[in-house]
Every structure is written in structure tokens, then in C-alpha cells.
Coordinates of C-alpha atoms and ligand atoms in Angstrom, one line a residue:
Chain A
M28 CA 78.7 119.7 67.7
F29 CA 81.9 118.0 68.9
T30 CA 83.2 119.6 72.1
S31 CA 85.4 116.8 73.2
L32 CA 88.9 116.8 71.7
N33 CA 89.0 113.0 72.1
L34 CA 85.8 112.6 70.2
R35 CA 87.0 114.8 67.4
A36 CA 90.4 113.0 67.3
L37 CA 88.6 109.7 67.1
L38 CA 86.5 110.9 64.2
L39 CA 89.5 112.2 62.4
S40 CA 91.3 108.9 62.9
F41 CA 88.4 107.1 61.4
V42 CA 88.3 109.4 58.4
I43 CA 92.1 108.9 57.8
L44 CA 91.6 105.1 58.1
T45 CA 88.7 105.2 55.6
L46 CA 90.7 107.3 53.1
V47 CA 93.8 105.2 53.3
L48 CA 92.0 101.9 53.0
G49 CA 89.8 103.3 50.2
A50 CA 92.8 104.5 48.2
W51 CA 94.5 101.1 48.8
E52 CA 91.4 99.2 47.7
L53 CA 91.0 101.3 44.6
A54 CA 94.7 101.1 43.7
T55 CA 94.6 97.3 43.7
P56 CA 93.2 96.0 40.4
A57 CA 90.3 93.6 40.9
V58 CA 91.4 90.1 40.2
K59 CA 89.8 88.9 37.0
A60 CA 88.3 85.5 36.8
A61 CA 90.6 83.0 35.0
G62 CA 88.3 82.9 32.0
E63 CA 88.7 86.6 31.3
L64 CA 92.5 86.5 31.2
T65 CA 94.2 87.1 27.9
E66 CA 96.8 84.7 26.8
Y67 CA 99.5 87.3 27.6
E68 CA 98.3 87.8 31.1
K69 CA 98.4 84.1 31.7
L70 CA 102.0 84.1 30.4
I71 CA 103.2 86.8 32.8
G72 CA 101.6 85.0 35.7
A73 CA 98.7 87.3 36.4
A74 CA 96.7 84.2 37.1
D75 CA 98.6 83.8 40.3
Q76 CA 96.4 86.0 42.4
E77 CA 98.4 85.4 45.6
A78 CA 101.4 87.1 44.2
R79 CA 100.0 90.6 44.0
V80 CA 99.5 93.1 46.9
P81 CA 96.0 92.2 48.1
P82 CA 93.3 94.8 48.8
P83 CA 92.3 95.5 52.4
S84 CA 89.1 93.6 51.9
A85 CA 91.0 90.4 51.3
V86 CA 93.1 91.1 54.4
L87 CA 90.0 91.5 56.4
V88 CA 88.5 88.3 55.2
R89 CA 91.8 86.5 56.0
A90 CA 91.9 88.2 59.5
W91 CA 88.4 86.9 60.1
E92 CA 89.3 83.3 59.1
E93 CA 92.5 83.3 61.2
L94 CA 91.0 85.0 64.2
S95 CA 88.0 82.7 64.3
D96 CA 90.3 79.7 64.8
P97 CA 93.6 81.0 66.2
F98 CA 94.8 77.9 67.9
Y99 CA 94.6 75.1 65.3
D100 CA 97.8 73.1 64.8
N101 CA 98.3 71.2 61.5
G102 CA 101.9 70.3 61.9
P103 CA 105.1 72.4 61.8
N104 CA 104.2 74.6 58.8
D105 CA 100.6 75.3 59.6
K106 CA 99.8 76.6 63.0
G107 CA 97.1 79.2 64.0
I108 CA 98.2 82.8 64.6
G109 CA 97.3 82.5 68.3
I110 CA 99.8 79.7 68.8
Q111 CA 102.6 81.6 66.9
I112 CA 102.0 84.7 68.9
G113 CA 102.0 82.6 72.1
Y114 CA 105.5 81.3 71.2
S115 CA 106.8 84.8 70.5
I116 CA 105.4 86.2 73.7
F117 CA 106.8 83.3 75.7
R118 CA 110.2 83.9 74.3
V119 CA 110.0 87.7 74.8
L120 CA 108.9 87.4 78.4
T121 CA 111.4 84.7 79.3
G122 CA 114.4 86.7 77.9
Y123 CA 113.0 89.9 79.2
L124 CA 112.4 88.7 82.8
M125 CA 115.9 87.2 82.9
A126 CA 117.3 90.5 81.8
A127 CA 115.2 92.4 84.4
L128 CA 116.4 90.1 87.1
L129 CA 120.0 90.9 86.2
A130 CA 119.8 94.5 85.0
I131 CA 117.8 96.0 87.8
P132 CA 119.9 94.8 90.8
V133 CA 123.1 95.5 88.9
G134 CA 121.9 98.9 87.8
F135 CA 121.0 99.6 91.4
L136 CA 124.5 98.9 92.6
I137 CA 126.0 100.8 89.7
G138 CA 123.8 103.8 90.5
M139 CA 124.6 103.7 94.2
S140 CA 128.4 103.7 93.7
P141 CA 130.0 106.5 91.7
L142 CA 133.1 104.2 91.4
A143 CA 131.0 101.4 89.9
Y144 CA 129.2 103.9 87.6
K145 CA 132.5 105.0 86.1
A146 CA 134.0 101.5 86.0
F147 CA 131.1 99.9 84.2
D148 CA 130.4 102.7 81.8
P149 CA 132.9 101.8 79.1
F150 CA 131.6 98.2 78.9
I151 CA 128.0 99.4 78.7
Q152 CA 128.9 102.0 76.0
V153 CA 130.6 99.4 73.8
L154 CA 128.1 96.6 74.3
R155 CA 124.9 98.6 74.0
P156 CA 125.1 99.7 70.4
I157 CA 125.6 96.1 69.1
S158 CA 122.7 94.9 67.2
P159 CA 121.1 92.1 69.2
L160 CA 121.1 89.9 66.1
A161 CA 124.8 90.1 65.8
W162 CA 125.0 87.9 68.9
M163 CA 122.9 85.2 67.2
P164 CA 125.8 83.2 65.6
L165 CA 127.7 83.2 68.8
A166 CA 124.6 82.2 70.8
L167 CA 123.8 79.4 68.4
F168 CA 127.4 78.1 68.6
I169 CA 127.5 78.3 72.4
I170 CA 124.0 77.3 73.4
K171 CA 123.4 74.9 70.4
D172 CA 119.7 75.4 70.6
S173 CA 117.8 77.7 68.4
Q174 CA 114.9 78.3 70.8
A175 CA 117.3 79.2 73.7
S176 CA 119.4 81.3 71.3
A177 CA 116.3 83.4 70.4
I178 CA 115.6 83.9 74.1
F179 CA 119.3 84.9 74.6
V180 CA 119.0 87.5 71.9
I181 CA 116.0 89.0 73.7
F182 CA 117.8 88.8 77.0
I183 CA 120.8 90.7 75.6
C184 CA 118.8 93.5 73.9
S185 CA 116.5 94.0 76.9
I186 CA 119.4 94.5 79.3
W187 CA 120.8 97.8 78.3
P188 CA 117.8 100.2 78.6
M189 CA 116.9 98.7 82.0
L190 CA 120.5 98.7 83.2
I191 CA 121.2 102.3 82.1
N192 CA 117.9 103.7 83.3
T193 CA 118.1 102.0 86.7
A194 CA 121.6 103.2 87.3
F195 CA 120.7 106.7 86.1
G196 CA 117.5 106.8 88.2
V197 CA 119.2 105.6 91.3
A198 CA 122.2 107.9 90.9
G199 CA 119.8 110.8 90.4
V200 CA 117.8 110.3 93.6
R201 CA 117.5 113.7 95.4
K202 CA 120.2 113.8 98.1
D203 CA 117.6 115.3 100.5
W204 CA 115.6 112.1 100.4
V205 CA 118.6 110.0 101.1
N206 CA 119.4 112.4 104.0
V207 CA 115.8 111.8 105.3
A208 CA 116.6 108.1 105.3
R209 CA 119.9 108.7 107.1
T210 CA 118.4 110.9 109.8
H211 CA 115.9 108.2 110.4
E212 CA 118.7 105.7 110.9
L213 CA 117.5 103.4 108.1
G214 CA 120.1 100.7 107.1
S215 CA 121.4 100.5 103.6
L216 CA 118.9 97.8 102.6
R217 CA 115.9 99.6 103.9
T218 CA 117.1 102.9 102.4
A219 CA 117.4 101.1 99.1
L220 CA 113.9 99.5 99.3
I221 CA 111.9 102.3 101.1
V222 CA 113.5 105.4 99.7
I223 CA 115.7 104.9 96.6
L224 CA 113.5 102.3 94.9
P225 CA 110.3 104.3 94.9
A226 CA 112.2 107.5 94.1
A227 CA 113.9 105.9 91.1
A228 CA 110.9 103.7 90.1
P229 CA 109.6 106.0 87.3
T230 CA 113.0 106.1 85.6
I231 CA 113.4 102.4 86.0
L232 CA 110.0 101.7 84.6
T233 CA 110.8 103.9 81.6
G234 CA 113.8 101.7 80.9
M235 CA 111.6 98.6 81.3
R236 CA 109.1 100.0 78.8
I237 CA 111.8 100.8 76.3
S238 CA 113.2 97.3 76.7
I239 CA 109.9 95.5 76.1
G240 CA 109.5 97.6 72.9
I241 CA 112.9 96.7 71.7
A242 CA 112.4 93.0 72.7
W243 CA 109.2 92.8 70.6
L244 CA 111.0 94.4 67.6
V245 CA 113.9 92.0 67.9
I246 CA 111.8 88.7 68.4
V247 CA 110.3 89.0 64.9
A248 CA 113.8 89.2 63.3
A249 CA 115.2 86.5 65.5
E250 CA 112.4 84.1 64.7
M251 CA 112.9 84.8 61.0
L252 CA 116.5 83.6 61.5
V253 CA 115.9 80.6 63.7
G254 CA 112.7 79.4 62.2
G255 CA 110.4 76.8 63.6
T256 CA 107.7 78.7 65.5
G257 CA 106.7 82.2 66.4
V258 CA 105.2 85.1 64.7
G259 CA 108.4 86.1 62.9
Y260 CA 108.7 82.6 61.5
Y261 CA 105.0 82.9 60.5
V262 CA 105.6 86.0 58.4
W263 CA 108.6 84.5 56.8
N264 CA 106.7 81.2 56.0
E265 CA 103.8 83.1 54.5
W266 CA 106.2 85.0 52.3
N267 CA 107.7 81.8 51.1
N268 CA 104.2 80.6 50.3
L269 CA 103.7 83.9 48.5
D270 CA 100.6 84.4 50.6
L271 CA 100.8 88.2 50.9
T272 CA 97.4 88.5 52.4
S273 CA 98.6 86.5 55.4
V274 CA 101.9 88.5 55.5
I275 CA 99.9 91.8 55.8
F276 CA 97.6 90.3 58.3
S277 CA 100.5 89.1 60.5
I278 CA 102.2 92.5 60.2
L279 CA 99.1 94.1 61.7
V280 CA 99.0 91.5 64.5
I281 CA 102.6 92.2 65.4
G282 CA 101.7 95.9 65.6
V283 CA 98.7 95.3 67.8
V284 CA 100.5 92.9 70.2
G285 CA 103.4 95.4 70.5
M286 CA 100.9 98.2 71.3
L287 CA 99.2 96.1 74.0
L288 CA 102.6 95.2 75.6
D289 CA 103.4 98.9 75.7
A290 CA 100.0 99.8 77.1
V291 CA 100.6 97.5 80.1
F292 CA 103.9 99.3 80.9
A293 CA 102.3 102.7 80.3
F294 CA 99.7 101.8 82.9
A295 CA 102.3 100.6 85.4
Q296 CA 104.3 103.7 84.8
R297 CA 101.3 106.0 85.5
S298 CA 100.6 104.1 88.7
I299 CA 104.0 104.6 90.3
Q300 CA 104.6 108.1 88.9
Y301 CA 104.9 110.8 91.6
Q302 CA 105.0 114.5 91.4
E303 CA 107.7 116.5 93.2
Chain B
M12 CA 118.1 123.7 137.7
T13 CA 120.9 122.3 135.7
N14 CA 123.9 124.2 134.6
I15 CA 125.3 121.4 132.5
P16 CA 124.7 122.2 128.9
F17 CA 122.8 119.5 126.9
L18 CA 124.6 120.2 123.7
E19 CA 128.2 121.6 123.5
V20 CA 129.7 122.8 120.3
D21 CA 133.5 123.1 120.7
L22 CA 135.9 124.8 118.3
L23 CA 134.0 123.8 115.3
T24 CA 135.8 124.6 112.0
K25 CA 134.8 123.8 108.4
R26 CA 137.2 124.2 105.5
Y27 CA 136.6 123.2 101.9
P28 CA 139.7 122.5 99.8
S29 CA 139.9 125.0 97.0
P30 CA 139.3 123.4 93.6
D31 CA 142.5 125.0 92.0
G32 CA 144.8 123.9 94.8
G33 CA 145.1 127.3 96.5
D34 CA 144.2 128.2 100.0
P35 CA 141.3 126.2 101.3
L36 CA 138.0 128.0 101.9
T37 CA 137.4 128.4 105.6
V38 CA 133.6 128.8 106.0
F39 CA 133.7 129.1 109.8
E40 CA 136.3 128.7 112.4
N41 CA 136.4 128.0 116.2
I42 CA 132.6 128.1 116.7
N43 CA 131.6 127.5 120.3
F44 CA 128.1 127.5 121.8
D45 CA 126.1 125.5 124.3
I46 CA 122.4 124.7 124.3
Y47 CA 120.5 123.8 127.4
K48 CA 117.8 121.2 127.8
G49 CA 114.4 122.4 126.7
E50 CA 115.9 125.6 125.2
F51 CA 114.7 127.1 121.9
V52 CA 117.8 128.6 120.2
C53 CA 117.8 130.4 116.9
I54 CA 120.8 131.2 114.8
I55 CA 120.9 134.2 112.4
G56 CA 123.5 135.2 109.9
H57 CA 123.9 136.4 106.4
S58 CA 123.5 133.9 103.5
G59 CA 126.6 131.7 103.0
C60 CA 128.1 132.2 106.5
G61 CA 127.7 128.5 107.1
K62 CA 124.4 128.1 109.1
S63 CA 123.3 125.1 107.2
T64 CA 126.7 123.5 107.4
I65 CA 126.6 123.8 111.2
M66 CA 123.2 122.3 111.2
N67 CA 124.3 119.4 109.0
V68 CA 127.1 118.8 111.4
L69 CA 124.7 118.7 114.3
A70 CA 122.4 116.4 112.3
G71 CA 125.4 114.1 111.6
L72 CA 125.1 114.5 107.8
D73 CA 128.3 116.5 107.5
T74 CA 131.6 116.3 109.3
P75 CA 133.6 119.3 110.6
T76 CA 137.2 119.8 109.6
S77 CA 138.0 120.1 113.2
G78 CA 136.2 120.5 116.5
G79 CA 133.4 118.4 117.9
V80 CA 129.9 118.3 119.3
T81 CA 128.8 116.5 122.4
M82 CA 125.2 115.8 123.3
D83 CA 124.3 114.5 126.7
G84 CA 127.9 114.0 127.4
K85 CA 128.5 111.8 124.3
E86 CA 130.4 112.8 121.2
L87 CA 128.2 112.9 118.1
S88 CA 129.0 110.7 115.2
G89 CA 126.7 110.2 112.3
P90 CA 122.9 110.8 112.0
S91 CA 120.6 109.5 114.7
L92 CA 116.9 109.5 115.5
D93 CA 117.8 111.5 118.6
R94 CA 118.2 114.4 116.3
G95 CA 115.2 115.2 114.2
V96 CA 115.7 117.4 111.1
V97 CA 113.3 119.6 109.1
F98 CA 115.0 120.8 106.0
Q99 CA 114.0 123.9 104.1
N100 CA 112.5 121.9 101.2
Y101 CA 112.2 118.4 100.0
S102 CA 112.1 116.7 103.4
L103 CA 108.9 114.9 102.5
L104 CA 108.9 111.8 100.3
P105 CA 106.7 112.8 97.4
W106 CA 105.3 109.3 96.7
L107 CA 103.8 109.0 100.2
S108 CA 100.7 110.7 101.5
A109 CA 101.1 113.2 104.4
L110 CA 100.1 110.5 107.0
K111 CA 102.4 107.9 105.4
N112 CA 105.3 110.4 105.6
V113 CA 104.7 110.8 109.4
I114 CA 104.2 107.0 109.7
F115 CA 107.6 106.6 107.9
G116 CA 109.3 108.5 110.8
V117 CA 107.3 106.9 113.6
K118 CA 108.0 103.4 112.2
A119 CA 111.7 104.1 112.1
R120 CA 111.6 105.3 115.6
H121 CA 109.5 102.5 117.1
P122 CA 110.0 99.4 115.0
D123 CA 108.3 97.3 117.7
W124 CA 105.0 99.2 117.7
S125 CA 101.9 97.7 116.2
K126 CA 100.6 99.1 112.9
E127 CA 97.6 100.5 114.8
K128 CA 99.7 102.2 117.4
V129 CA 102.0 103.7 114.8
R130 CA 99.1 105.0 112.8
E131 CA 97.4 106.5 115.9
H132 CA 100.5 108.2 117.1
S133 CA 101.2 109.7 113.6
Y134 CA 97.6 110.8 113.2
H135 CA 97.8 112.6 116.6
Y136 CA 100.7 114.7 115.5
L137 CA 99.0 115.6 112.2
E138 CA 96.1 116.6 114.3
L139 CA 98.4 118.9 116.3
V140 CA 99.4 120.8 113.2
G141 CA 95.8 120.8 112.0
L142 CA 96.2 118.6 109.0
V143 CA 93.4 116.1 109.2
N144 CA 90.0 115.8 107.7
G145 CA 91.2 114.4 104.4
A146 CA 94.4 116.4 104.0
E147 CA 96.3 113.5 105.6
N148 CA 95.7 111.3 102.6
R149 CA 97.0 113.8 100.1
K150 CA 100.5 113.6 98.5
P151 CA 102.9 116.5 99.2
S152 CA 102.4 117.8 95.6
Q153 CA 98.7 118.2 96.4
L154 CA 99.4 120.2 99.5
S155 CA 100.3 123.9 99.7
G156 CA 103.9 124.9 100.8
G157 CA 102.6 125.7 104.3
M158 CA 100.8 122.4 104.7
R159 CA 103.9 120.6 103.6
Q160 CA 106.1 122.2 106.2
R161 CA 103.4 121.4 108.8
V162 CA 103.7 117.7 107.8
S163 CA 107.5 117.9 108.1
I164 CA 107.1 119.5 111.6
A165 CA 104.6 116.9 112.6
R166 CA 107.0 114.1 111.5
A167 CA 109.9 115.7 113.4
F168 CA 107.9 116.1 116.6
A169 CA 106.3 112.6 116.3
I170 CA 109.6 110.9 116.6
Q171 CA 110.2 112.9 119.8
P172 CA 113.9 113.5 119.2
K173 CA 116.1 114.9 122.0
L174 CA 117.1 117.7 119.7
L175 CA 115.1 119.2 116.9
L176 CA 116.9 120.9 114.1
L177 CA 115.1 123.3 111.8
D178 CA 116.7 124.8 108.7
E179 CA 114.7 127.8 107.7
P180 CA 111.5 125.8 107.9
F181 CA 109.4 128.8 106.9
G182 CA 111.8 130.4 104.4
A183 CA 109.6 129.6 101.4
L184 CA 106.3 130.7 102.9
D185 CA 104.4 133.9 102.7
A186 CA 104.1 136.1 105.8
L187 CA 100.6 135.1 106.8
T188 CA 101.1 131.4 106.6
R189 CA 104.4 131.8 108.3
G190 CA 102.7 133.5 111.2
T191 CA 100.1 130.8 111.7
I192 CA 102.7 128.0 111.6
Q193 CA 105.0 129.9 114.0
D194 CA 102.1 130.0 116.4
E195 CA 101.5 126.3 116.0
L196 CA 105.2 125.6 116.4
I197 CA 105.3 127.5 119.8
R198 CA 102.2 125.8 120.9
I199 CA 103.5 122.3 120.2
W200 CA 106.9 123.2 121.6
S201 CA 105.4 124.6 124.8
G202 CA 103.6 121.4 125.4
S203 CA 106.8 119.4 125.2
D204 CA 110.3 119.6 126.7
Q205 CA 111.8 119.6 123.2
T206 CA 115.1 121.3 122.7
V207 CA 115.1 123.2 119.4
F208 CA 117.9 124.6 117.3
M209 CA 116.6 126.7 114.4
I210 CA 118.1 128.6 111.5
T211 CA 116.2 131.7 110.4
H212 CA 116.7 134.8 108.3
D213 CA 113.8 136.6 110.0
V214 CA 114.6 138.7 113.1
D215 CA 110.9 138.9 114.2
E216 CA 110.6 135.2 113.9
A217 CA 113.6 134.7 116.1
I218 CA 112.4 137.0 118.8
L219 CA 109.0 135.4 118.8
L220 CA 110.3 131.9 119.1
A221 CA 113.7 131.8 120.7
D222 CA 115.0 131.8 124.3
R223 CA 118.3 132.9 122.8
V224 CA 119.5 134.0 119.4
L225 CA 123.0 133.3 118.2
L226 CA 124.5 135.9 115.9
M227 CA 127.0 134.9 113.2
T228 CA 129.4 137.2 111.5
N229 CA 129.8 137.1 107.8
G230 CA 131.9 134.4 106.1
P231 CA 134.5 133.3 105.3
Y232 CA 136.0 132.8 108.7
A233 CA 132.6 133.3 110.2
T234 CA 132.0 132.8 113.9
V235 CA 129.3 133.1 116.5
A236 CA 129.9 136.5 117.9
E237 CA 127.1 137.0 120.4
S238 CA 124.4 135.1 122.2
V239 CA 121.4 137.4 122.6
A240 CA 119.0 136.5 125.4
I241 CA 115.3 137.2 124.5
D242 CA 114.1 138.3 127.9
I243 CA 110.4 138.4 127.0
P244 CA 108.1 136.2 129.2
R245 CA 106.2 133.4 127.6
P246 CA 103.6 132.6 126.4
R247 CA 104.3 135.1 123.7
S248 CA 102.0 135.9 120.9
R249 CA 102.7 137.8 117.7
A250 CA 100.2 140.5 118.5
D251 CA 101.3 141.2 122.1
I252 CA 105.0 140.7 121.9
I253 CA 105.5 144.1 120.1
H254 CA 104.1 145.9 123.1
H255 CA 106.7 144.5 125.4
D256 CA 109.2 147.0 126.6
G257 CA 112.2 144.9 125.6
Y258 CA 110.9 144.0 122.1
Y259 CA 112.4 147.0 120.2
K260 CA 115.6 147.0 122.2
I261 CA 116.2 143.4 121.2
R262 CA 115.0 143.9 117.6
N263 CA 117.2 147.0 117.2
H264 CA 120.2 145.1 118.6
L265 CA 119.7 142.2 116.1
V266 CA 119.0 144.4 113.1
E267 CA 122.0 146.6 113.9
F268 CA 124.2 143.5 114.1
L269 CA 123.0 142.1 110.8
A270 CA 123.2 145.5 109.0
K271 CA 126.6 146.6 110.3
R272 CA 128.5 144.7 112.9
S273 CA 128.3 141.3 111.1
K274 CA 130.4 142.9 108.4
D275 CA 132.8 144.7 110.7
L276 CA 133.4 141.6 112.8
A277 CA 133.8 139.4 109.7
G278 CA 137.0 137.4 109.8
I279 CA 137.6 138.3 113.4
S280 CA 138.4 134.7 114.1
K281 CA 141.1 134.8 111.5
I282 CA 142.8 137.7 113.2
S283 CA 142.7 136.0 116.6
G284 CA 144.1 133.1 114.6
G285 CA 144.4 129.5 115.4
Q286 CA 146.0 130.2 118.8
N287 CA 142.6 130.7 120.3
D288 CA 142.1 127.0 121.4
D289 CA 140.1 127.9 124.4
P290 CA 136.4 127.1 123.8
Q291 CA 135.2 130.5 124.9
Q292 CA 131.5 131.0 124.8
P293 CA 130.1 133.8 122.7
K294 CA 129.4 137.0 124.7
I295 CA 125.9 136.9 126.2
V296 CA 123.9 140.1 125.6
R297 CA 120.6 141.0 127.1
P298 CA 119.3 144.0 125.3
A299 CA 115.9 143.9 127.0
L300 CA 117.7 144.4 130.4
D301 CA 119.4 147.4 128.9
G302 CA 122.3 145.5 127.4
V303 CA 123.9 144.4 130.6
S304 CA 126.3 141.7 129.7
S305 CA 126.0 138.3 131.2
S306 CA 128.8 138.5 133.7
E307 CA 126.8 141.0 135.8
I308 CA 123.9 138.6 136.0
D309 CA 123.9 135.7 138.3
S310 CA 124.7 132.6 136.3
A311 CA 121.6 130.9 137.9
T312 CA 119.5 133.0 135.5
S313 CA 120.4 130.6 132.8
P314 CA 118.1 131.2 129.8
N315 CA 115.9 128.2 130.3
L316 CA 114.7 129.6 133.6
L317 CA 112.9 132.3 131.7
K318 CA 110.9 129.8 129.9
V319 CA 107.3 129.8 131.2
K320 CA 105.5 126.9 129.8
G321 CA 101.9 127.0 128.8
Ligands
LIG423 N1 130.6 121.3 98.8 C1 131.1 122.5 99.0 N2 132.3 122.9 98.4 C2 132.7 124.2 98.6 N3 132.1 125.1 99.3 C3 130.9 124.8 99.9 C4 130.3 123.5 99.7 N4 129.2 123.5 100.4 C5 129.0 124.7 100.9 N5 130.1 125.5 100.6 C6 130.3 126.9 101.0 O1 130.0 127.0 102.4 C7 129.4 128.2 102.7 C8 128.3 128.0 103.7 O2 127.2 127.3 103.1 P1 125.9 127.1 103.9 O3 125.0 126.4 103.0 O4 126.2 126.5 105.2 O5 125.4 128.6 104.1 P2 124.1 129.2 104.8 O6 124.6 130.1 105.9 O7 123.2 128.1 105.2 O8 123.5 130.1 103.7 P3 121.9 130.3 103.4 O9 121.4 131.3 104.5 O10 122.0 131.0 102.1 O11 121.3 129.0 103.4 C9 129.0 128.9 101.4 O12 129.8 130.0 101.2 C10 129.3 127.8 100.4 O13 129.8 128.5 99.3
LIG424 MG1 121.3 127.4 104.5

């Protein structure tokens, strides 16, 4: 008997996984040995087994190979998945931290001043909906370095959710709490740090969590454009090699890493959440 | 003792500009009253007459349109740790535990104290309101409404302000809890020389706690019409106070004012108009002494002389 909801959900997830993988496996025709191919099949390229969608079993085998040696480096076009992920995470975190260092203090000031809130709003509204990749040509032209341009794109896409949420959170801090600070004669800096920051922290962290999600979405596309290293480049490279098994494997890795990044922020969010 | 008031409110007026450019809304006009050192003064009036506004002016969180307040001979400007405030709700910081909320206040008051001393002092005041043995480490959301107000009161007393301002601190509590905390409040107050100004809606609460009750007429153009002395000796207790001869006389006087005269007198300051620039004190009434008005009583019987500490 399954009394726990979690346990039942886990079981159901497992059933769904098995069904989907089973259906996928069955839907992929087994690759015939070269000797069994008819002349016609050879003509249309059926012999090229890498060119078809591989079955999950093949992906699993590839995953095992890749993950058992993730950090090998055989030159620019053949690096382990661990190294590629490392490059991507490095870019995401660099761009993201730079964005946080700018967006959170500026968002704080905007949130504290109704005048600044109104004055900055039109700029934010225009800049925010721009696809981060649209900045890429300009970034490449000005920065003249593809690595730095990718980081810049991450920077620009991470800014908006953090800026908007910080300003919104700070502006929405309950007036009574600010009055508590005032009646205790706290100066503006101490009010900001001891009262407004903790009060707005859950909203700010929501913005940070949205930003890291977007940054991870964008890095894959950015690396496909600039090339060289990173998990986005890895996907594109394997596609050029027509190695679909590796493409599917790297898609899964991108998903798992994104999930882990999000989980870190979800944890941080829970730890600073308060109930009114 | 002293006849110099500790706090003087002079010709206080608050107007809000009307949103459509018409006549401004005059919430109250030419309010005068004094509070003496160590006195417990309650103010009663109908909802919207401007009690909280007066209190915010006293706290320094709001500015009057005209008029002023002096405390200890100095004009008030802006908030200060000399005036502690307990709001009706939300005066605790929800991300801090009960103890940390008190520590927050004590630290602001005594930045030079050691961590140990701040903690000890804060803990002592939580002990006074009976909030120890684990409850001190809980967040406000994990405390009942009554416990939360206890923490607020502990924090306000812990910073030992010259004037304590309470805005309907028990408004959201049930009658039983309200009773216990009222008892606690008098006990802590009696052991201090704290001056308290408190807003309430509750006539019985005012009689139990106050040395004097200020009665406000209805707004707009509200004013303080009377200052009712509560001539019932202390220590008072909820159970015994109702057997005191003066109790029902005072109670009837207050209830009658709220039910009828607050309406009849509404706008009286408008009629007497702006010419009344003389900071005239509200009429002192002593219902327990058969309604003799203050002029017939020697001014030496200032209300704080009636306070028997204990
Ligand atoms: N920002 C404002 N703009 C216009 N009018 C206001 C504003 N703030 C308060 N008022 C008005 O001032 C009056 C007094 O408000 P206040 O909060 O002081 O009343 P109160 O006596 O404390 O009432 P209650 O007992 O319900 O708490 C009200 O009639 C209210 O409409
Ligand atoms: Mg009020």
C-alpha cells in the first residue's frame, strides 16, 4: 500500500519514463548489419547509422562513455562534456554576477525613490523585451572578442529580472516596517540593510532565480553562435558531425545542469522566505 | 510636584488637500492638551476622527498642517528613540524571532552596549511579558496575536523611551487575551516612571489603565472636547475596579459622550473658527467626584498625584 503521495508520484514518474523510453526504443528500427542491407538501402544512405534518431539504449551507452571520462581534451573539436559544461557555467556565472552587482544596487535605488522608478521605467520597458542574442553583433563589434561577447549577452539578459524584481520588492516594503526603522532612528544605510533588504529579499531572490534560468537558456544559443567551447558549441559540433546520439545526450545534460542551478536558488529562496 | 507639563500639544491642525481641488479635508483643528510626566493618558473617539494621525504626529512620522508639539521644553521634529511606538499591527519584523525583534530595538538604543548586555536586557523585558521558555526564538508568524503584541510592548519598554505611544495595541485581540495583557501592561508601567499615550476604542480599557481620558468629537473638524480624570485609586484590577463607587459614573460619562455628545459637538471648532488662537486646554471633568469641573479643585491635585505606584 502506498500511503505517501511522494512515493506514489515517484512510482508514476518511473512508469511514465519507462513507457516513453519503451515507445521510443520500439519506434526506432534496429540497425541492420551492413551485410543484410539491400542495394536500395545502401543507395539511400541507410548504412549511415549515425544519421537516424538513435534509440534510448544508444544514448545511454553514449552517456556512459562520456560521463566515465568527462574531462579529456583532444584539441579544439574534441573535448569532454565536463570541460564544455565547465566553460558554459563559467560564462553564465561571470555574466550573471556582473549583472547582479549592477542590477541589485540600482534596483534598490530605483525602488527607494518613486521619482527614479518613474524615470527609469521607460528605458527598462524598451530594453527588456529585446532578445539577448540581438545584442550579439553589437557586442562582437565593440568588444571584438567572442568569449567576452558571450559573457556580455549573459550579462544583458540577466539584468532585467533582477533589476525589476529588486525595484518592485523594495518599493513594496510595508510602510509600517520602514516606520519601525524611523522610530528607532536608523540611518538610511542601516534602514536599507537591516529592514528593507531582508523585507525585499524574497522578491529579489525570485528575480535572481528567473535570471539564472534565462542565462542558462541563452548561453546555449550564444555558444552556438560564437563557437569554440561550451555546451552550446558541443551540441552544434555534434550536429555537424551528424552524431545525433551525442546531440540527444548533450540536450539531456543541458536540462540536468539547468535543473541543478535552479535548485540552488530554490534552496536559497526557501531559507530567506518569511511569513507575515 | 511639578505643574509643568512634560508634553504640550498646541493648536494642532491637520488638513488633507482634496483630490479634486475643492475645499481641503480638515481632519482636526486646534487640538490642545498636555501630558504630565509619568501619566497614563488614553484618547477615545470615533473611527476616522484622527487619533492615529495625532499619534503619528507625536511619533514624528507625520507633520501637522499647523500647530506644534513640545516635549521637555523642546519642539518635536522627526521620529526619535525618546518616543517608542507600538502600532496596531505589523510593528514586528517578521523575519526576526521575538527575541531578535527586541534586540533590534535595544541595539538601536544602545549601540555601545556589548552583545551580551543587549541580549540580557532584551531577554529581561521578554520575561516581563511572560514570553520566554522557547517562545522567544519563534518568528512572529509562529506566535498568536496576543503574543505578538506582547513582544511589541516588550520592545517598546525595553528601549525605555520618555514617551510611549500605543495605537490600539489590543484592538485585534479577543476579550480574554486583552484582559491579561492589560494587566501585564499596568504591572510593567507601575514599575516604571513611563509616560504613556494610548489610543483605544474600549471604554473599560481606558478606565482600567488611564489617569486621564481625552475625548474627541467626531470628524471632520474634530477636536479634544474634554479631559476626564479617572479618580480611581491604584493599583486597580479588572475584578475590583467595577466595585468602586466612581466606576459607573465615569463609565456612563464616557459612553454618553461617545454615543451622543461626540456627534452634537462635532465641528464645534469650525464654528468657533480660526479666531480661537488661544491654546485653551480641554475642560477637565471628574465624574467620580460628582462631575465637579476642574476649576473648583485645587490645581495641586494634578492627575499624576492620584497615581499610587505598586
Ligand atoms: N493620506 C490621506 N489623505 C487623505 N485623507 C486621509 C489620509 N490619511 C488619513 N486621512 C483621513 O484622516 C482621517 C483620520 O484618520 P486616522 O487614521 O487618524 O483616524 P483614526 O481616528 O485613527 O481612526 P480609527 O479609529 O479607525 O483608526 C480619516 O477620516 C481619513 O480619511
Ligand atoms: Mg487609527
